[in-house]
Short mmCIF file of C-alpha atoms in Angstrom, two decimals:
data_model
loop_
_atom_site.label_atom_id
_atom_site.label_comp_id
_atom_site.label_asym_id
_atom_site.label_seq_id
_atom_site.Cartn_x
_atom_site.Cartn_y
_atom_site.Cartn_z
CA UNK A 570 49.80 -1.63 33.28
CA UNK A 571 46.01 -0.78 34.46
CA UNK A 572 43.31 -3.16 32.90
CA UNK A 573 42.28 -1.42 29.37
CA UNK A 574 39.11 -4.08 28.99
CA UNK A 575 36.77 -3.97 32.22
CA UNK A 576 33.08 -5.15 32.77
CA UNK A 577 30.71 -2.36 33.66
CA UNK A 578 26.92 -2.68 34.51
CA UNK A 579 26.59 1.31 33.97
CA UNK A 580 24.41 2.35 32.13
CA UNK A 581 23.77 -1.02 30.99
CA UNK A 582 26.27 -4.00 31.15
CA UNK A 583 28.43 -3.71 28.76
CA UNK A 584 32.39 -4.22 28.49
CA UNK A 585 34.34 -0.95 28.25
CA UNK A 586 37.82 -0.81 26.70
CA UNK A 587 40.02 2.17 27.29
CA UNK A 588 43.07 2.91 24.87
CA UNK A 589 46.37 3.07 27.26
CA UNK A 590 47.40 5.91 25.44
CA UNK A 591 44.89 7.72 24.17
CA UNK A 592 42.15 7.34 26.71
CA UNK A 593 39.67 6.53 23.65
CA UNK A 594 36.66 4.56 24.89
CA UNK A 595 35.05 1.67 23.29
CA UNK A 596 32.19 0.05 25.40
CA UNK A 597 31.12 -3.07 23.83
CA UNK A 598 28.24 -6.03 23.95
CA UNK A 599 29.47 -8.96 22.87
CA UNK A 600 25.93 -10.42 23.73
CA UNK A 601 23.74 -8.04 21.95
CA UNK A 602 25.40 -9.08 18.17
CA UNK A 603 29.04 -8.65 19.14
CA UNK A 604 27.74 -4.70 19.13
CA UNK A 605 30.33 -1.74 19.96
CA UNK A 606 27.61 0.35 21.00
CA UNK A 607 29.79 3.70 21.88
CA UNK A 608 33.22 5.11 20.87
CA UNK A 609 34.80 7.78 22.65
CA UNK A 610 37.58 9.94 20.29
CA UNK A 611 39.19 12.87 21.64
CA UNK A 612 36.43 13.52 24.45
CA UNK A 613 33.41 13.33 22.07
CA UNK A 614 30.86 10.29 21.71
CA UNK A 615 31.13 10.03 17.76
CA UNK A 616 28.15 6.91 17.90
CA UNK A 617 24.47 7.19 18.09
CA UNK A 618 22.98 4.87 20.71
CA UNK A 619 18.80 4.58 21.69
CA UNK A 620 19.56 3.52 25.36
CA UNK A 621 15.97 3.25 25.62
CA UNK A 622 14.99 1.55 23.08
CA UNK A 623 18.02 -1.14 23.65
CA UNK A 624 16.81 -2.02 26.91
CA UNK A 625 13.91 -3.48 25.11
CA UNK A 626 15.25 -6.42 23.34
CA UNK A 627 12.11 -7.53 21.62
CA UNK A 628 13.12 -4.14 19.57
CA UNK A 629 15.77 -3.82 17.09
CA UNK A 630 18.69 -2.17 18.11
CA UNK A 631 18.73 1.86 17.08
CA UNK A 632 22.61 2.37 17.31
CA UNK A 633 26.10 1.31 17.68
CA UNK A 634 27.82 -0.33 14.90
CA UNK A 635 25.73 -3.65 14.02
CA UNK A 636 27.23 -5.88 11.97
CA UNK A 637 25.52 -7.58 8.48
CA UNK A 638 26.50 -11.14 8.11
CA UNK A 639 25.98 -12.89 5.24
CA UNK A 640 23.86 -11.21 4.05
CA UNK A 641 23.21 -7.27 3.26
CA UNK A 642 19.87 -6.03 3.29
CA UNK A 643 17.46 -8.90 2.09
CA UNK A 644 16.23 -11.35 -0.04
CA UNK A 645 13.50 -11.77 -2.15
CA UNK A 646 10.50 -14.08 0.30
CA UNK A 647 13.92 -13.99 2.66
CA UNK A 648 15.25 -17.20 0.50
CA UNK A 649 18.53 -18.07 0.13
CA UNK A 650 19.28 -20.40 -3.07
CA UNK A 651 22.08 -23.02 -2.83
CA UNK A 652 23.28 -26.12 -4.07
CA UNK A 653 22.35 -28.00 -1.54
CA UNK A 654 18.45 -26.64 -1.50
CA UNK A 655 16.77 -23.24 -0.48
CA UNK A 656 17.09 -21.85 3.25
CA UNK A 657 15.08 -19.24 5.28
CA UNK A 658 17.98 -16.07 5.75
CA UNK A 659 16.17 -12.60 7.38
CA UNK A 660 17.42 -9.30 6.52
CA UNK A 661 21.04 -8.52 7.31
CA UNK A 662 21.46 -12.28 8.74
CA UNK A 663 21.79 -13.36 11.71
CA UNK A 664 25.53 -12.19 13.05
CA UNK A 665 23.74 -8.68 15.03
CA UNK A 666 21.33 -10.94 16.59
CA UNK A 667 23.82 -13.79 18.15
CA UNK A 668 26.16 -13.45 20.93
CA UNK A 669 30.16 -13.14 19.96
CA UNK A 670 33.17 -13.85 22.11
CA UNK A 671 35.32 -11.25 23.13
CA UNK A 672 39.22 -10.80 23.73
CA UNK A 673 41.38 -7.91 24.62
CA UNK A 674 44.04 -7.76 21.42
CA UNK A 675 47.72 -9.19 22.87
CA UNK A 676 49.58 -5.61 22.26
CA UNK A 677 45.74 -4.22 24.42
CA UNK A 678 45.58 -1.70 21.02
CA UNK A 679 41.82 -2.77 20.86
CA UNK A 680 39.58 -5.60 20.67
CA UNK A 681 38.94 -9.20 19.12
CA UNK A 682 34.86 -10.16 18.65
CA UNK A 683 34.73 -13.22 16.81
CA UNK A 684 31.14 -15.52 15.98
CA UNK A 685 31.40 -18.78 14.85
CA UNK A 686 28.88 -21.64 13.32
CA UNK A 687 26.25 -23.22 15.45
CA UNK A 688 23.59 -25.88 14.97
CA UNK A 689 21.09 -22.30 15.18
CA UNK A 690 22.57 -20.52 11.99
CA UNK A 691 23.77 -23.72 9.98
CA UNK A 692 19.42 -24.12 9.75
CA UNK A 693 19.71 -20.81 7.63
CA UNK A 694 23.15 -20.94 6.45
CA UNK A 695 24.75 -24.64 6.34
CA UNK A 696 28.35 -23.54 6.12
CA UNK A 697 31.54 -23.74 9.26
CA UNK A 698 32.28 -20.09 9.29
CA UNK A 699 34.44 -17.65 11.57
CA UNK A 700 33.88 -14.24 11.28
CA UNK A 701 36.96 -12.45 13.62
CA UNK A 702 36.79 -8.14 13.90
CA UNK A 703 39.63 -6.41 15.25
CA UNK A 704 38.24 -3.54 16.31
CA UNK A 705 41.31 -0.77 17.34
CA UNK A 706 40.63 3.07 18.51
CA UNK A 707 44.07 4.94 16.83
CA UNK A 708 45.07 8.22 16.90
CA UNK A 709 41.84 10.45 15.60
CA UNK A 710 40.39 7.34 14.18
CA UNK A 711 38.91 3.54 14.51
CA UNK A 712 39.97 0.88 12.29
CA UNK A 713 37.74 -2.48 12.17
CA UNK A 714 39.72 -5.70 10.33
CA UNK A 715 37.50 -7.97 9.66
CA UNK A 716 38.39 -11.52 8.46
CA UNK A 717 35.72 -14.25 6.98
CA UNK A 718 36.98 -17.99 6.87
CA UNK A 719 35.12 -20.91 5.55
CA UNK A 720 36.12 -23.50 8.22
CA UNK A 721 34.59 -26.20 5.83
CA UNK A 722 37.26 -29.02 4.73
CA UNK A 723 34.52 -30.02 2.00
CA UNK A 724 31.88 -29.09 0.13
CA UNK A 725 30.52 -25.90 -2.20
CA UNK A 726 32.23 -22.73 -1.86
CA UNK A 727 30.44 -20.24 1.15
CA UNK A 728 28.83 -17.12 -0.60
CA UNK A 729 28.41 -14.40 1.64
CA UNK A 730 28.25 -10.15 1.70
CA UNK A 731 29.74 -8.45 4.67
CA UNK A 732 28.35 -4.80 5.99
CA UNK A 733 28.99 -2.77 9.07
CA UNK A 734 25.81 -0.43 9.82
CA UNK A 735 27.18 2.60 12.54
CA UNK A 736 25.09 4.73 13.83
CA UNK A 737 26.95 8.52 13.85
CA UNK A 738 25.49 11.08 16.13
CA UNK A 739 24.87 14.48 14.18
CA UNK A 740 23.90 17.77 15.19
CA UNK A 741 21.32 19.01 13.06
CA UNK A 742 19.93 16.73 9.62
CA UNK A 743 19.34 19.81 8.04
CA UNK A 744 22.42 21.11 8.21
CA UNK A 745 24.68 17.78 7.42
CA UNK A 746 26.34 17.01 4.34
CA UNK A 747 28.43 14.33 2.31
CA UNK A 748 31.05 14.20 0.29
CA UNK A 749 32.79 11.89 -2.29
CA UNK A 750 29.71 9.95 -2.91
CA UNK A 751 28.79 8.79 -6.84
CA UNK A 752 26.38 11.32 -8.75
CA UNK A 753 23.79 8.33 -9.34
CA UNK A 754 22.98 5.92 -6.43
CA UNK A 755 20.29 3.22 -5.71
CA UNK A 756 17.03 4.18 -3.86
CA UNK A 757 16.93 1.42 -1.12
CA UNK A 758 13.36 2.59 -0.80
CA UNK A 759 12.29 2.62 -4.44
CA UNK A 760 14.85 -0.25 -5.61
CA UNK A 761 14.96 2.49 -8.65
CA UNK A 762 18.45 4.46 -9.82
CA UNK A 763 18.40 8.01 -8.36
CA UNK A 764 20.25 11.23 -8.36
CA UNK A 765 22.63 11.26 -5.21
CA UNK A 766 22.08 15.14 -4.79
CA UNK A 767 18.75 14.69 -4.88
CA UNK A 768 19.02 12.11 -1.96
CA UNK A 769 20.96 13.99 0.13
CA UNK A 770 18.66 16.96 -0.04
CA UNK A 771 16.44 14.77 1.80
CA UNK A 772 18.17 13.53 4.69
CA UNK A 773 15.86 15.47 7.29
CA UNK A 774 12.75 13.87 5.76
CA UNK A 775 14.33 9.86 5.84
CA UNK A 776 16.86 8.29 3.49
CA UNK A 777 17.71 4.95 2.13
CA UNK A 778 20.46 4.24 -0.24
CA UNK A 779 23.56 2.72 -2.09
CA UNK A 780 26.01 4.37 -3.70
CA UNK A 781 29.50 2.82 -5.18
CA UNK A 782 31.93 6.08 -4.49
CA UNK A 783 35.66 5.85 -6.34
CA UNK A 784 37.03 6.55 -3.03
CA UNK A 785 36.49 7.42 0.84
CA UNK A 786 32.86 9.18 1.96
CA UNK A 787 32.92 11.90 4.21
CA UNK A 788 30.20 13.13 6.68
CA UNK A 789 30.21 16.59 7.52
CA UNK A 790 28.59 17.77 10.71
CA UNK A 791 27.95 21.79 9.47
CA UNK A 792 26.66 23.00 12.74
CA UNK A 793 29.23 20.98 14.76
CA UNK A 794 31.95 21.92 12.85
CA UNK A 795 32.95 18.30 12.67
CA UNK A 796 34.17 15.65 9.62
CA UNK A 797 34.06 12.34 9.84
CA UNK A 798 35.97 10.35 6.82
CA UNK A 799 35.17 6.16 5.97
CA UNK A 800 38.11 4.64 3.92
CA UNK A 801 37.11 1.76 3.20
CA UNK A 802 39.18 -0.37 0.41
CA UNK A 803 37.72 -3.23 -1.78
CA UNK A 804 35.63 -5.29 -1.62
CA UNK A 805 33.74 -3.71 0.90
CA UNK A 806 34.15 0.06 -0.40
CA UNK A 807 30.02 0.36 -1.29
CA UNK A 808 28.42 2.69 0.54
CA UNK A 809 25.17 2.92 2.21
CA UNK A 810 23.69 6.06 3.88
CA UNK A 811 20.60 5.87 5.78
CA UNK A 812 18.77 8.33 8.42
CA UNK A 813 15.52 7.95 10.13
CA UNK A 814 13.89 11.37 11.14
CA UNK A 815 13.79 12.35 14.33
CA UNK A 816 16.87 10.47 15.12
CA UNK A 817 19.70 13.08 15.08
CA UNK A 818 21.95 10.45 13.43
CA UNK A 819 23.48 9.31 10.32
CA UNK A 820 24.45 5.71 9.06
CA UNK A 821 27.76 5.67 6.96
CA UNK A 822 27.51 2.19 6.12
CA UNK A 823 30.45 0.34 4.55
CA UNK A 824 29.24 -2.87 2.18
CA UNK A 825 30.75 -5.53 0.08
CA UNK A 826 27.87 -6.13 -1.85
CA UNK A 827 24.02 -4.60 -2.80
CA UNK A 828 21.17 -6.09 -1.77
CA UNK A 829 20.15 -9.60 -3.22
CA UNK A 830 23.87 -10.20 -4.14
CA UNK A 831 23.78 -13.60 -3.71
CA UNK A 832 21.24 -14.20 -6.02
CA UNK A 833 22.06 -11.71 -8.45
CA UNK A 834 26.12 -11.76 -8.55
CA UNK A 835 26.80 -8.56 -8.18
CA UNK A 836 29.92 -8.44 -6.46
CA UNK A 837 29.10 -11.69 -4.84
CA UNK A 838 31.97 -12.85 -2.61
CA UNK A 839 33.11 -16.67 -2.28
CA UNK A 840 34.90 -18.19 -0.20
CA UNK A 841 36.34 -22.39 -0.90
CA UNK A 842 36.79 -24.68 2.06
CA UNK A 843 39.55 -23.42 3.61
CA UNK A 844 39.57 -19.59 2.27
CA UNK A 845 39.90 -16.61 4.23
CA UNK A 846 38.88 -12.77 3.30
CA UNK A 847 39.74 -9.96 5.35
CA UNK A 848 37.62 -6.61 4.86
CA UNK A 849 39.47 -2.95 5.89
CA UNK A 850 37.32 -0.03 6.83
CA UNK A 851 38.25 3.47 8.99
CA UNK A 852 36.54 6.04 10.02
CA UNK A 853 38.89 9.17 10.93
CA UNK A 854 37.66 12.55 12.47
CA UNK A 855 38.63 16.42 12.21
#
C-alpha cells in the first residue's frame, strides 16, 4: 500500500496525509499547535490558511483548525483560580501554541495528534493531562475525536473547556449565510445578549459570537453554491462564529463551554484523577 502520511517542505513543511481511498488531503503541523492547516474534500480546499502571515511566527496563526485547550476565549486579568492558588492562563491556552506528536491511525483512515503535560504548561496549568485528536477525512466529511484524560493518580479534579477554531474559506461575506443557529446569542465583542439575525447581517463588517443551537450549524456558501454542516454532540455542541473583514473566511467554531467557564460554571467540565472525556464534532459538505 503507498505511504498515506509523507513529509513535505512545499509550500511550507508540513506533513501531508492522503486518504487511500478517497484521495482527501490533510496537510498537517504538528509543530505549529498540532495545526491541520488544509483539508482537501472532493477536489476543493474547504480551510482558510494566511500562508503569509504563518511564515511569520511572531504572528498568530490566521487559519487552519487551531485548537483551544483548557481554556476558551479568556479570563478575567488572564487568572485562573484553583485550589491549589491562582495561575497566569492566556486566551485559548496554550495547546495551539505547543508542538504535538503525530501518528498515522493503524487502519491509515486518518491521523493521531496528541499533547501531553510539560514542566512549561504545568506553570499555568498544574495538572498531568493528554489531550489525543483523531482526526479522519470520510466520505464528504471530516470527523475529529477528541479525548481529554487527567493522567493525575492524586489530587483535585482538572477543570478544563475544549474548542476547535477552523478557519472555512468562503466566497463572498456578503453573500454567506447560517443556519440552525439560536435566535439570541452572546456578543463576544460586547459580552452583552444579542439578536442572532442581527449578527449575521453583519458578517461582512466583523463578527464575534456564541450561540447554544439545539442541533447541527450549517454554513452556506450562496455564491459558491456550497454547504458545509458541523454536528457536533454534547458537551461540546456551543457554537462560535467569528469573521474578520477582509478575510474571505468564516470560523464555525465548535465549544464545550463560554468564555470564563471556569470561573463562572457554566458548563464547566471536570475531569478526577484518572477520568477521560472524549468530544465528537463533523463537518460534512454538499
Amino acid at each position: 500500500m503507498a505511504m498515506t502520511l509523507t513529509q513535505q517542505s512545499e509550500p511550507y513543511a508540513h506533513w501531508e496525509f492522503v486518504h487511500p481511498d478517497s484521495g482527501d488531503r490533510l496537510r498537517i503541523v504538528p509543530e505549529r499547535g498540532g495545526l491541520v492547516s488544509e483539508w482537501r474534500c472532493n477536489g476543493r480546499e474547504l480551510l482558510y490558511f494566511d500562508q503569509e502571515r504563518y511564515a511569520d511566527p511572531a504572528k498568530s496563526i490566521r487559519g487552519g483548525i487551531p485548537v483551544l485547550f483548557p481554556i476558551c476565549g479568556n479570563l478575567p486579568g488572564d487568572r485562573l483560580p484553583l485550589a491549589s492558588g491562582d495561575y497566569t492562563l492566556q486566551q485559548h491556552g496554550f495547546a495551539r501554541n505547543l508542538p504535538w506528536q503525530l501518528q498515522l491511525l493503524e487502519d491509515q483512515s486518518g491521523v493521531r495528534l496528541s499533547l501531553s503535560d510539560t514542566p512549561e504548561t504545568r506553570a499555568a496549568y498544574p495538572f498531568a493531562f493528554l489531550v489525543a485528536m483523531e482526526v479522519r477525512p470520510v466520505r464528504d466529511a471530516l470527523d475529529i475525536v477528541t479525548t481529554i484524560s487527567h493522567c493525575g493518580d492524586e489530587g483535585e479534579a482538572m477543570p478544563f473547556s475544549f474548542g476547535l477554531h477552523p478557519y472555512f474559506n468562503v466566497t463572498d461575506l456578503g453573500r454567506t449565510q447560517l443556519e440552525g443557529l439560536a435566535p439570541v446569542c452572546l456578543n463576544h465583542l460586547e459580552m452583552a445578549e444579542a439578536e442572532t439575525a442581527t449578527q449575521l447581517a453583519r458578517l461582512p463588517e466583523g463578527v464575534d459570537f456564541l450561540t447554544r443551537p439545539a442541533g447541527p450549524v450549517t454554513l452556506v456558501d450562496e455564491a459558491a453554491g456550497t454547504r458545509l454542516q458541523l454536528q457536533h454532540l454534547d458537551p461540546m455542541d456551543l457554537t462560535v462564529v467569528w469573521t474578520e473583514p477582509p478575510r474571505r473566511m468564516v470560523c464555525l467554531e465548535p465549544w464545550t463551554g463560554p468564555r470564563q467557564s471556569l470561573i463562572s460554571g457554566d458548563r464547566k467540565l471536570e475531569l478526577a484523577p484518572g477520568q477521560s472525556q472524549t468530544l465528537t464534532c463533523r463537518y460534512s459538505v454538499s
